[in-house]
Amino acid sequence: MKKDERTAGLSQKGKVPGNTHFSVRVQPNRRNWIAGAAVLLFAAVLFGWEVFLHLTAEEPFLSLPAFVGYSAGFWALSLVTAAACLVQVELPLWVNRWVSGGLLLLLPLGFFLAVDLINSTQVLQFSFLKGLANYLCYLMVFAFLYALSRKLWVTVLSGGFLFLGFGIANYFVVESRGQPILPWDIQGVGTAMTVFRGYAYRPTPVMTLAAMGFLLAVVVSVKLTTGEKPSKRFRVTERGVALGMASALFIMLFPMNIMAGMGISVWAWNQKSSSEMTGITAGFFANCQFLMVDMPAGYSSAQVKKVSEEVSQLEDPEPVGDPQELPTIIAIMNESFTDLGAVGEGNVTFSQDNLPFLHSLQESGDVVWGTAYSSVYGGNTCNSEYEFLTGNTTAFLPVGSKPYQQYLDEKQTSLVSLLGDTYGYECVAVHPGDHSAWQRDEAYPALGFDEFIDVDRFDVHRRLEHGLTSDRSSYDQVIYEYEHRDKEKPLFLFNVTIQNHGGYDDEDYPTTVQVEQAPGEYPQTEQYLSLTKKSDQALEYLIDYFSRQEEPVVVLFFGDHWPNLEPEFLSMLLGQDSENLSFENIMREYQVPFFIWANYDLEGEEIEAVSLNYLSGLLLRAAGLEGTDYTNYLEDLRQTLPVITAVGMLDQEGNWYKNGDATPYDDLLNEYNILEYNNAFGGNGKRMETFTLTVR
């Protein structure tokens, strides 16, 4: 056979390097038929789910015309994707490369729009620069993936799966806790899988359309993949260009932080609104700049020594109780507990008081009580624990930090270590959840706890409320620990409850408290109110038990953060659109009640505002115990700045300041920051005499 004939024969089979002809034809082989059928089956499952949700919803999420339009669009996209599976495309090599390169540049834009439309951001109103900032984030990842694989379809499949998965997960996280995914949440994936089991996850029409669009992009990229193998030099060059592009974008987006100049900024006090205004992915990447803990201004060993010596001269605060001997100390941090009636200030009323016992304690004059402010909303319980137990505020840590997971890799001085090392307390933590949630199994020993009782180690029968261990059962375990304590040693018990954890959409849960202004319109809120009534009854049971004990007992009770409820109810509660709150109203969403009770006399007092980092100092005063120089400093600081949270700060005059903004107290705050940094990250340079105590 002549050379020309051999070439012609190979060309007919489409296997000649440097193919120069163009063809699009139907190729109904078995593999293509299976792929097309799988696409249609997948589409049918998604669409059937949407129809079921639409028909069974109390209020359909789409009007009939809109649902018809969605259905037409969905099936048009599905049929096009299935048809594409049957098509064979042949392009000249140079055209194929240009088309593939164009898709690599175009598809990041498509996924950017899909992710933000899923999350209902203001993407269609973004300025050019803000949109470009988001696009560059996606392009950086796609370029890196292409450098690794050098295959269009692998890049589209992995990149699309990564971003769509992130976008859909972010939607459900916002639905459940009211805040978007932040970089530090990646470390808490295991915890998230545990705590979000009680929520309902329903795909939206935008999600199903995005899923089919993703499939179409994958099918097209597979069809454009040529069987011809370019030279090694070309492959190396292609990878190098892609890696160079990814590296250049990384440098621009992070070390150079060009996003700030493109309109991408982070609102630490309202991450949900921030991400909606900046874009989901750009907002996530912008938060990465806070991964490192910044050293306070002027921080040095000499400055630490200077501040520590000044602090050591402070007088010890007066005790508010005198138990005559070392009391049993119990701290209860109640899950998602707040007093909505008190926050609402008359805007809403309920069919009955959901917290009658708590209110009776507040009115008794026998307790120290008031309004505390948390640094977190709708989740991240571990941060509230950290602030209370250490006296450190997360206001000085990167936005969205999870100290238990990020920073507690060695022993940390705390209320626990003070009670254990100085006063000889047996320190026990009780939480009816998984021991590894928020890495408590590592954080608690680092803080000084001797024992951790998790859900698998309960000695008492666990009753459930909406699928979670009830507060009553948690308190039964607390009582069990008290009754089985070593009476030769005083006892400190820290109990984190779980009963009131969201979600609140169990249709079978009996509600006993209704919103009088709109009964039945806010089922999540009414389920939450009914749960807190059960919490109040359990609290009465606990206090009644310890009021009958002869040995001195002091109890601190506080909520960790707000629940995430219907936005419409929050608008009514706060008297303002919950999506456009003033800063003062935003801070109301971080209010939680607290009180300190004892079975011995306390100097009753109402404290109008206090943040969680100060509560350990108040507890020590109620227990009649001397604190460290650090806890004394915090009690002194509280007189000037009663609230310091990761969201905002309040001075004694009632002025609010957003965290990160300039305040008249910046020097004082930096002094606190220096002490906290030395306490948490001082290493060998930590001034232990400031954070520990030798009983005189």
XYZ file of C-alpha atoms in Angstrom:
696
model
C 0.000 0.000 0.000
C 1.273 3.467 -0.883
C 1.998 6.047 1.781
C -0.844 8.333 0.624
C -3.321 5.457 0.829
C -2.196 4.533 4.339
C -2.589 8.160 5.434
C -6.039 8.395 3.911
C -7.126 5.234 5.683
C -5.935 6.487 9.052
C -7.583 9.871 8.445
C -10.929 8.150 7.953
C -10.557 6.655 11.405
C -9.764 10.079 12.847
C -6.453 8.996 14.389
C -3.986 11.085 12.486
C -2.005 13.530 14.624
C -2.760 17.021 13.523
C -6.314 16.239 12.421
C -7.523 19.096 10.191
C -11.194 18.345 9.543
C -14.339 19.302 11.407
C -17.290 17.031 12.083
C -20.199 16.716 14.500
C -22.124 13.488 14.223
C -24.399 11.245 16.261
C -22.575 8.199 17.554
C -25.180 6.006 19.296
C -22.858 3.381 20.720
C -23.584 1.525 23.922
C -21.460 3.747 26.148
C -23.100 6.931 24.871
C -26.598 5.485 25.268
C -25.851 4.533 28.873
C -24.470 8.021 29.594
C -27.540 9.692 28.065
C -29.920 7.418 29.970
C -28.069 8.114 33.232
C -28.445 11.860 32.667
C -32.195 11.513 32.113
C -32.578 9.273 35.156
C -30.686 11.767 37.299
C -32.836 14.577 35.919
C -36.030 12.642 36.651
C -34.980 12.060 40.275
C -34.121 15.732 40.817
C -37.287 16.960 39.140
C -39.457 14.464 40.991
C -37.984 15.674 44.273
C -38.739 19.281 43.349
C -42.328 18.433 42.348
C -42.858 16.581 45.632
C -41.511 19.498 47.656
C -43.589 21.964 45.643
C -46.804 20.006 46.131
C -46.300 19.271 49.839
C -45.084 22.719 50.906
C -47.490 24.788 52.985
C -46.585 27.725 50.781
C -45.210 26.746 47.335
C -41.792 28.292 46.766
C -42.716 29.191 43.165
C -45.919 30.495 41.634
C -47.542 28.210 39.051
C -46.262 30.231 36.027
C -42.775 30.352 37.558
C -42.835 26.612 38.234
C -43.913 25.916 34.655
C -41.063 28.104 33.409
C -38.602 26.358 35.706
C -39.834 22.948 34.509
C -39.433 23.908 30.857
C -35.940 25.246 31.436
C -34.887 22.266 33.503
C -36.027 19.679 30.964
C -34.643 21.649 28.036
C -31.255 21.647 29.768
C -31.587 17.964 30.659
C -32.491 16.916 27.108
C -29.631 18.949 25.651
C -27.224 17.268 28.089
C -28.560 13.797 27.258
C -28.372 14.536 23.520
C -24.794 15.768 23.922
C -23.876 12.344 25.266
C -24.762 10.843 21.840
C -22.699 13.302 19.832
C -19.145 12.817 18.606
C -17.183 16.023 17.934
C -14.012 16.236 15.857
C -12.178 19.541 15.516
C -8.879 20.528 13.996
C -6.285 20.332 16.734
C -5.657 24.079 16.825
C -9.409 24.772 17.041
C -9.806 22.200 19.799
C -7.091 23.866 21.828
C -8.612 27.316 21.380
C -12.095 26.057 22.298
C -10.732 24.198 25.336
C -8.816 27.276 26.464
C -11.918 29.406 25.995
C -13.946 27.021 28.153
C -11.284 27.119 30.859
C -11.646 30.890 30.920
C -15.443 30.932 30.571
C -16.557 28.162 32.933
C -15.193 29.829 36.115
C -17.575 32.689 35.328
C -20.457 30.240 34.963
C -19.732 28.548 38.276
C -19.354 31.934 39.980
C -22.845 32.926 38.822
C -24.293 29.523 39.768
C -22.861 29.561 43.307
C -24.039 33.095 44.002
C -27.479 32.581 42.483
C -27.890 29.494 44.691
C -27.098 31.686 47.687
C -29.284 34.615 46.564
C -26.514 37.199 46.692
C -26.658 40.540 44.903
C -24.531 39.096 42.084
C -26.554 40.730 39.295
C -25.903 44.111 40.894
C -22.175 43.651 41.463
C -19.868 46.281 40.047
C -17.451 45.145 37.329
C -14.523 45.098 39.787
C -16.430 43.151 42.419
C -17.493 40.588 39.824
C -13.927 40.416 38.492
C -12.578 39.746 42.001
C -14.921 36.771 42.351
C -14.080 35.507 38.859
C -10.338 35.612 39.599
C -10.874 33.435 42.692
C -12.534 30.765 40.560
C -9.993 31.119 37.750
C -7.104 30.633 40.190
C -8.509 27.273 41.308
C -9.342 26.131 37.759
C -5.851 27.059 36.553
C -4.284 25.098 39.401
C -6.447 22.042 38.696
C -5.540 22.177 35.015
C -1.863 22.393 35.899
C -2.282 19.176 37.893
C -4.317 17.182 35.373
C -3.785 18.888 31.981
C -7.191 17.501 31.034
C -10.177 19.722 30.371
C -12.789 17.265 31.591
C -10.905 16.466 34.814
C -10.588 20.193 35.538
C -14.257 20.878 34.874
C -15.416 17.844 36.856
C -13.242 18.484 39.918
C -13.518 22.285 39.860
C -17.253 22.256 39.291
C -17.843 19.634 41.966
C -15.709 21.620 44.410
C -17.427 24.974 43.840
C -20.994 23.732 43.451
C -20.562 21.546 46.529
C -19.236 24.558 48.412
C -22.089 26.770 47.210
C -24.802 24.275 48.118
C -23.216 23.523 51.495
C -22.969 27.254 52.191
C -26.681 27.673 51.435
C -27.640 25.032 53.989
C -25.152 26.293 56.594
C -26.660 29.793 56.311
C -30.134 28.275 56.584
C -29.182 26.376 59.734
C -26.938 28.789 61.628
C -27.461 32.135 59.885
C -23.785 32.545 58.960
C -21.807 31.460 55.863
C -18.979 28.949 55.748
C -15.690 30.495 56.885
C -12.155 29.140 56.368
C -11.950 27.852 59.943
C -15.105 25.788 59.481
C -13.171 23.388 57.253
C -11.502 22.034 60.393
C -14.942 21.446 61.896
C -16.445 19.344 59.104
C -16.770 16.355 61.412
C -18.489 18.454 64.043
C -20.772 19.999 61.459
C -21.863 16.564 60.273
C -22.823 15.794 63.858
C -24.605 18.986 64.891
C -26.505 19.550 61.627
C -28.243 16.153 61.608
C -31.467 17.661 62.896
C -31.988 20.003 59.937
C -34.046 19.456 56.791
C -32.176 19.798 53.498
C -34.314 20.572 50.458
C -32.816 21.387 47.047
C -33.964 24.612 45.447
C -34.818 25.048 41.736
C -31.614 27.027 41.248
C -29.615 24.110 42.677
C -31.183 21.592 40.290
C -30.634 23.882 37.307
C -27.029 24.401 38.364
C -26.553 20.643 38.739
C -27.781 20.011 35.189
C -25.654 22.864 33.867
C -22.657 21.275 35.582
C -23.408 17.931 33.916
C -23.669 19.629 30.529
C -20.292 21.316 31.052
C -18.702 17.960 31.956
C -20.220 16.201 28.922
C -19.080 18.958 26.545
C -15.560 18.917 27.998
C -15.383 15.132 27.577
C -16.514 15.406 23.944
C -13.855 18.036 23.251
C -11.075 15.882 24.637
C -8.914 14.769 21.721
C -7.191 11.417 21.587
C -4.052 12.979 20.114
C -1.103 13.214 22.434
C 0.914 16.436 22.086
C 4.661 16.504 22.447
C 6.266 16.415 25.874
C 7.507 19.981 25.421
C 3.970 21.193 24.708
C 2.576 19.366 27.753
C 5.243 20.824 30.036
C 4.630 24.297 28.598
C 0.872 23.973 29.091
C 1.261 22.920 32.714
C 3.776 25.677 33.315
C 1.494 28.366 31.903
C -1.457 27.123 33.988
C 0.639 26.888 37.153
C 2.129 30.319 36.490
C -1.358 31.788 36.106
C -2.560 30.128 39.312
C 0.530 31.331 41.219
C 0.223 34.888 39.919
C -3.441 35.028 40.899
C -2.652 33.606 44.338
C -0.035 36.308 44.943
C -2.393 39.052 43.770
C -5.358 37.813 45.772
C -3.572 37.079 49.046
C -0.172 38.702 49.732
C -1.067 41.734 47.590
C -4.754 41.616 48.649
C -6.008 43.279 45.467
C -9.554 42.266 46.424
C -9.697 45.087 48.962
C -9.247 47.593 46.163
C -11.936 45.848 44.122
C -14.666 46.332 46.705
C -14.303 43.053 48.605
C -14.325 43.613 52.355
C -15.367 41.557 55.368
C -17.999 42.642 57.865
C -16.992 40.681 60.934
C -20.209 41.644 62.705
C -22.457 40.363 59.902
C -20.759 37.747 57.748
C -24.033 36.743 56.082
C -24.735 40.217 54.699
C -21.049 40.649 53.938
C -20.927 37.544 51.735
C -24.167 38.507 50.007
C -22.695 41.879 49.051
C -19.239 40.658 48.065
C -19.887 37.190 46.629
C -19.745 33.841 48.375
C -16.311 32.698 47.209
C -14.606 36.100 47.294
C -15.951 36.580 50.803
C -14.586 33.192 51.829
C -11.167 33.942 50.356
C -11.141 37.446 51.854
C -11.545 35.869 55.283
C -8.387 33.824 54.654
C -6.352 36.944 55.330
C -7.327 36.526 58.988
C -5.897 33.014 59.328
C -2.843 34.260 61.200
C -3.141 35.766 64.666
C -1.655 39.254 64.571
C 0.736 40.217 67.335
C -0.571 43.242 69.272
C 0.982 46.615 68.551
C 4.135 47.124 70.587
C 4.207 43.545 71.816
C 7.547 42.583 73.390
C 8.791 40.856 76.517
C 9.524 44.258 78.029
C 6.026 45.514 77.278
C 4.471 42.332 78.670
C 6.494 42.791 81.841
C 5.433 46.440 82.126
C 1.724 45.705 81.689
C 1.888 42.683 84.002
C 3.519 44.686 86.763
C 0.846 47.373 86.460
C -1.866 44.734 86.633
C -0.348 43.148 89.720
C -0.933 46.418 91.597
C -4.707 46.246 91.157
C -6.742 45.584 94.275
C -8.632 42.336 94.552
C -12.334 42.820 93.787
C -14.739 42.402 96.681
C -16.458 39.008 96.944
C -20.243 38.902 96.566
C -20.638 35.697 98.555
C -19.023 34.025 101.543
C -19.600 30.254 101.578
C -17.229 29.776 104.580
C -15.582 26.851 102.795
C -14.705 25.841 99.260
C -18.076 25.493 97.524
C -19.093 23.115 94.783
C -18.965 25.258 91.649
C -21.297 24.461 88.753
C -21.303 26.327 85.435
C -24.147 25.597 83.019
C -23.831 26.826 79.428
C -27.219 26.216 77.851
C -27.401 25.543 74.114
C -29.020 28.262 71.952
C -30.618 29.836 75.008
C -31.896 33.382 75.015
C -34.878 35.279 76.399
C -36.699 36.423 73.255
C -39.389 38.167 75.259
C -36.821 40.377 76.981
C -35.026 41.112 73.713
C -38.277 42.019 71.958
C -39.067 44.794 74.454
C -42.814 44.466 73.872
C -42.704 43.994 70.096
C -43.911 40.419 70.533
C -45.816 38.586 73.239
C -46.304 34.884 73.813
C -49.312 32.799 74.763
C -47.587 32.041 78.066
C -44.330 32.885 79.783
C -41.794 30.413 78.434
C -39.253 31.174 81.192
C -41.242 31.700 84.405
C -38.634 30.222 86.756
C -35.789 32.224 85.259
C -37.849 35.385 85.601
C -38.713 34.558 89.219
C -35.009 34.243 90.028
C -34.306 37.585 88.387
C -37.040 39.240 90.432
C -35.983 37.619 93.715
C -33.066 39.944 94.412
C -31.042 36.957 95.595
C -28.960 36.373 92.463
C -26.401 38.163 90.351
C -28.049 38.369 86.967
C -28.287 40.329 83.754
C -27.665 40.381 80.031
C -24.544 38.765 78.637
C -23.250 39.164 75.094
C -21.906 36.289 73.033
C -19.428 36.553 70.167
C -21.252 34.039 67.965
C -24.699 33.652 66.415
C -26.589 30.475 65.577
C -23.623 28.165 66.185
C -19.929 27.847 67.112
C -20.682 26.991 70.725
C -17.005 26.252 71.342
C -16.110 29.957 71.131
C -18.493 30.813 73.962
C -16.906 28.071 76.053
C -13.438 29.384 75.283
C -14.245 32.959 76.256
C -15.869 31.955 79.537
C -13.228 29.427 80.602
C -10.132 31.460 79.669
C -11.175 35.110 80.022
C -9.752 35.616 76.530
C -11.959 37.357 73.998
C -12.206 36.193 70.402
C -12.337 39.884 69.435
C -8.529 39.776 69.110
C -8.484 36.555 67.088
C -9.016 36.163 63.336
C -12.621 36.567 62.238
C -14.415 33.242 62.599
C -11.623 31.543 64.553
C -12.281 28.325 66.441
C -9.724 28.447 69.295
C -10.429 24.885 70.429
C -9.401 23.595 67.021
C -6.756 26.119 66.064
C -4.879 27.223 69.144
C -5.285 24.782 72.040
C -2.432 22.458 71.150
C -0.817 22.743 74.586
C -1.749 23.503 78.192
C -3.682 26.758 78.620
C -4.199 28.632 81.886
C -7.902 29.021 82.566
C -10.592 29.061 85.216
C -10.264 25.270 85.208
C -6.525 25.218 85.839
C -6.901 27.918 88.530
C -9.491 25.875 90.416
C -7.609 22.610 89.939
C -4.015 23.671 90.501
C -4.559 26.326 93.159
C -7.611 25.216 95.114
C -7.450 21.460 94.519
C -10.777 21.119 92.729
C -11.715 18.000 90.805
C -12.715 19.468 87.433
C -15.299 17.598 85.358
C -16.871 18.566 82.019
C -20.268 17.141 81.011
C -21.659 17.397 77.476
C -24.165 14.956 75.936
C -22.619 15.128 72.486
C -19.829 13.343 70.662
C -16.524 13.684 72.509
C -14.676 14.856 69.383
C -17.124 17.650 68.482
C -15.158 20.909 68.283
C -12.195 18.777 69.392
C -13.360 18.990 73.003
C -11.579 15.706 73.691
C -8.295 17.566 73.141
C -9.314 21.052 74.307
C -10.705 20.050 77.700
C -7.516 18.354 78.961
C -5.511 21.336 77.686
C -7.708 23.651 79.754
C -7.203 21.512 82.856
C -10.261 19.254 83.101
C -9.632 15.960 84.869
C -12.565 14.149 83.260
C -14.928 14.575 80.311
C -18.341 12.888 80.381
C -19.674 12.753 76.819
C -22.846 11.157 75.473
C -21.342 7.650 75.605
C -20.350 7.962 79.260
C -23.631 9.094 80.825
C -24.475 7.202 84.002
C -28.134 8.287 84.028
C -30.993 7.497 81.686
C -31.037 9.976 78.804
C -34.426 11.389 77.848
C -34.654 13.059 74.455
C -36.255 16.311 73.311
C -36.647 16.603 69.521
C -34.025 13.894 69.130
C -31.408 15.395 71.474
C -30.496 14.778 75.104
C -32.817 16.829 77.297
C -31.631 19.468 79.730
C -33.246 17.452 82.510
C -31.021 14.486 81.645
C -27.938 16.712 81.545
C -28.785 17.979 85.013
C -29.415 14.427 86.232
C -25.817 13.653 85.219
C -24.597 16.794 86.993
C -26.416 15.643 90.144
C -24.967 12.142 89.704
C -21.436 13.582 89.549
C -22.143 15.654 92.658
C -23.510 12.695 94.622
C -20.599 10.457 93.591
C -17.856 13.032 94.091
C -14.735 12.525 96.163
C -15.782 14.382 99.324
C -12.152 14.947 100.202
C -11.878 17.329 97.241
C -14.058 20.256 96.116
C -15.826 19.823 92.759
C -16.069 22.056 89.676
C -18.640 20.925 87.107
C -18.953 22.504 83.666
C -22.064 21.349 81.816
C -22.747 22.236 78.186
C -26.298 21.238 77.262
C -27.601 20.340 73.806
C -31.406 20.161 73.993
C -32.162 23.473 72.275
C -29.863 22.951 69.320
C -31.499 23.600 65.938
C -33.188 22.829 63.712
C -36.652 23.582 64.836
C -38.747 22.066 62.074
C -39.868 18.789 63.653
C -43.536 18.743 62.628
C -44.368 16.147 65.293
C -42.963 18.124 68.218
C -45.811 19.483 70.398
C -45.613 23.254 70.758
C -46.885 24.755 73.985
C -45.943 28.399 73.436
C -47.258 30.490 70.537
C -46.480 33.960 69.217
C -49.659 35.862 70.088
C -49.334 38.337 67.205
C -49.199 35.531 64.624
C -50.028 32.105 66.083
C -48.850 29.266 63.874
C -47.064 31.514 61.361
C -43.612 30.908 62.834
C -43.416 27.168 63.607
C -39.651 27.187 64.151
C -39.902 29.996 66.677
C -42.797 28.339 68.492
C -40.945 25.023 68.653
C -37.905 26.857 70.035
C -40.019 28.672 72.637
C -41.570 25.369 73.681
C -38.128 23.815 74.047
C -36.929 26.685 76.236
C -39.968 26.227 78.460
C -38.762 22.656 79.018
C -35.303 24.125 79.761
C -36.830 26.446 82.344
C -38.579 23.528 84.046
C -35.328 21.550 84.097
C -33.520 24.562 85.538
C -36.068 24.777 88.354
C -35.478 21.073 89.046
C -31.701 21.642 89.256
C -31.875 24.688 91.525
C -34.462 23.022 93.755
C -32.146 20.037 94.237
C -29.125 22.124 95.216
C -31.179 24.451 97.424
C -31.757 21.411 99.649
C -28.036 20.583 100.029
C -26.197 21.556 103.206
C -22.758 21.959 101.641
C -22.252 25.277 99.818
C -23.011 25.235 96.093
C -22.825 28.092 93.582
C -24.320 27.849 90.088
C -23.604 30.031 87.050
C -26.085 29.710 84.177
C -25.808 31.391 80.759
C -26.748 30.896 77.118
C -24.088 30.329 74.477
C -25.720 32.075 71.491
C -28.994 32.785 69.721
C -30.997 30.227 67.754
C -31.423 30.721 64.016
C -35.134 31.393 63.428
C -37.415 32.742 60.692
C -36.169 36.103 59.352
C -39.733 37.447 59.346
C -40.112 36.725 63.064
C -36.768 38.394 63.784
C -37.938 41.478 61.883
C -41.032 41.656 64.061
C -39.044 40.964 67.238
C -36.416 43.639 66.552
C -38.758 46.150 64.937
C -36.592 46.367 61.816
C -35.954 44.348 58.652
C -33.729 41.495 59.814
C -31.787 41.673 56.541
C -30.952 45.362 57.066
C -30.414 45.848 60.793
C -28.709 48.781 62.437
C -25.582 47.874 64.370
C -27.361 48.324 67.706
C -30.043 45.866 66.578
C -27.417 43.441 65.324
C -25.899 43.411 68.798
C -29.295 42.539 70.275
C -28.985 39.250 68.371
C -26.024 38.373 70.597
C -27.799 38.893 73.938
C -28.134 35.895 76.245
C -29.308 35.809 79.869
C -27.084 34.820 82.755
C -27.398 34.480 86.511
C -25.338 33.315 89.478
C -27.234 31.551 92.261
C -25.973 30.015 95.477
C -27.513 28.109 98.367
C -25.806 30.657 100.632
C -26.288 34.414 100.725
C -25.199 36.439 97.691
C -25.295 40.184 97.213
C -28.014 40.334 94.580
C -27.251 42.598 91.632
C -28.489 43.243 88.117
C -25.701 43.705 85.587
C -27.124 45.369 82.502
C -24.396 44.252 80.106
C -21.414 41.917 80.307
C -19.589 39.764 77.780
C -18.824 36.099 78.342
C -15.097 36.659 78.906
C -15.921 38.394 82.199
C -18.213 35.724 83.654
C -15.454 33.612 85.219
C -14.362 36.597 87.320
C -17.919 37.152 88.532
C -18.200 33.447 89.365
C -15.008 33.537 91.446
C -16.344 36.502 93.411
C -19.607 34.645 94.062
C -17.620 31.606 95.222
C -15.590 33.797 97.582
C -12.347 32.844 95.819
C -9.346 34.974 94.999
C -8.537 35.241 91.295
C -5.331 35.729 89.337
C -3.896 39.094 88.346
C -5.481 38.462 84.932
C -8.982 37.859 86.298
C -8.592 40.905 88.562
C -7.567 42.934 85.528
C -10.661 41.779 83.652
C -12.923 42.792 86.542
C -11.293 46.218 86.486
C -11.582 46.492 82.689
C -15.276 45.546 82.883
C -16.011 48.801 84.670
C -14.924 50.704 81.531
C -15.780 48.283 78.725
C -18.486 45.916 79.997
C -18.848 44.226 76.598
C -15.985 43.114 74.356
C -17.004 40.594 71.696
C -15.865 39.532 68.246
C -18.721 41.614 66.851
C -18.708 44.823 68.839
C -17.865 46.593 72.080
C -19.887 48.630 74.560
C -18.515 51.242 76.936
C -19.938 52.259 80.301
C -21.667 55.239 78.666
C -23.715 52.984 76.399
C -21.768 53.665 73.183
C -21.377 50.791 70.711
C -18.286 50.287 68.539
C -17.867 47.773 65.732
C -14.972 45.418 66.236
C -12.063 46.697 64.149
C -13.175 50.337 64.136
C -11.225 53.012 65.970
C -12.448 53.705 69.523
C -11.436 56.083 72.342
C -10.279 52.943 74.188
C -7.754 51.605 71.679
C -4.816 51.881 74.106
C -6.775 50.040 76.780
C -7.837 47.368 74.310
C -4.262 46.922 73.122
C -3.201 46.411 76.740
C -5.807 43.657 77.053
C -4.636 42.234 73.728
C -1.029 42.113 74.963
C -2.042 40.162 78.064
C -4.291 37.797 76.099
C -1.640 37.181 73.437
C 0.915 36.385 76.122
C -1.588 34.104 77.834
C -2.545 32.178 74.673
C 0.605 32.373 72.534
C 3.402 33.486 74.865
C 5.178 30.131 74.875
C 8.357 30.244 76.938
C 7.887 34.008 77.317
C 4.561 33.668 79.122
C 4.475 35.451 82.488
C 2.930 32.657 84.505
C 2.638 34.787 87.651
C 0.017 36.906 85.874
C -2.196 33.959 84.926
C -1.720 31.656 87.933
C -2.163 32.083 91.664
C -0.366 30.884 94.745
C -2.792 30.998 97.654
C -1.344 33.121 100.385
